[in-house]
Coordinates of C-alpha atoms in Angstrom, one line a residue:
X1 CA 118.6 164.7 137.0
X2 CA 120.3 163.7 133.8
X3 CA 118.3 163.2 130.6
X4 CA 118.7 163.5 126.8
X5 CA 117.3 166.1 124.4
X6 CA 116.0 165.2 121.0
X7 CA 115.5 167.1 117.7
X8 CA 117.9 169.9 118.8
X9 CA 121.6 170.7 119.5
X10 CA 121.9 170.6 123.3
X11 CA 124.7 173.2 123.2
X12 CA 122.2 175.7 121.6
X13 CA 119.4 175.4 124.1
X14 CA 119.2 178.3 126.5
X15 CA 118.3 177.8 130.2
X16 CA 114.6 178.4 130.9
X17 CA 113.2 177.5 127.5
X18 CA 110.0 175.4 127.6
X19 CA 110.3 171.7 126.7
X20 CA 108.0 168.7 126.4
X21 CA 108.7 165.1 127.2
X22 CA 109.2 162.7 124.3
X23 CA 109.4 158.9 124.8
X24 CA 112.2 157.3 122.9
X25 CA 111.7 153.6 122.1
X26 CA 114.2 151.0 123.1
X27 CA 114.9 147.4 122.0
X28 CA 112.3 146.3 124.5
X29 CA 108.8 146.7 123.4
X30 CA 107.6 147.6 126.9
X31 CA 110.2 150.2 127.7
X32 CA 110.6 153.8 126.5
X33 CA 113.1 156.4 127.8
X34 CA 111.9 159.9 128.5
X35 CA 113.8 162.6 126.7
X36 CA 112.9 166.3 126.1
X37 CA 112.4 168.4 123.0
X38 CA 111.8 172.1 122.6
X39 CA 108.2 173.3 122.5

């Protein structure tokens, strides 16, 4: 699965660290894209 991370530098995130889903808005009002941020 491919996804994006937000509020962090992906190159500095170690494997196994806890994350939470964050929904990123798009141009469409009814669509948001899931991304992940560090807990």
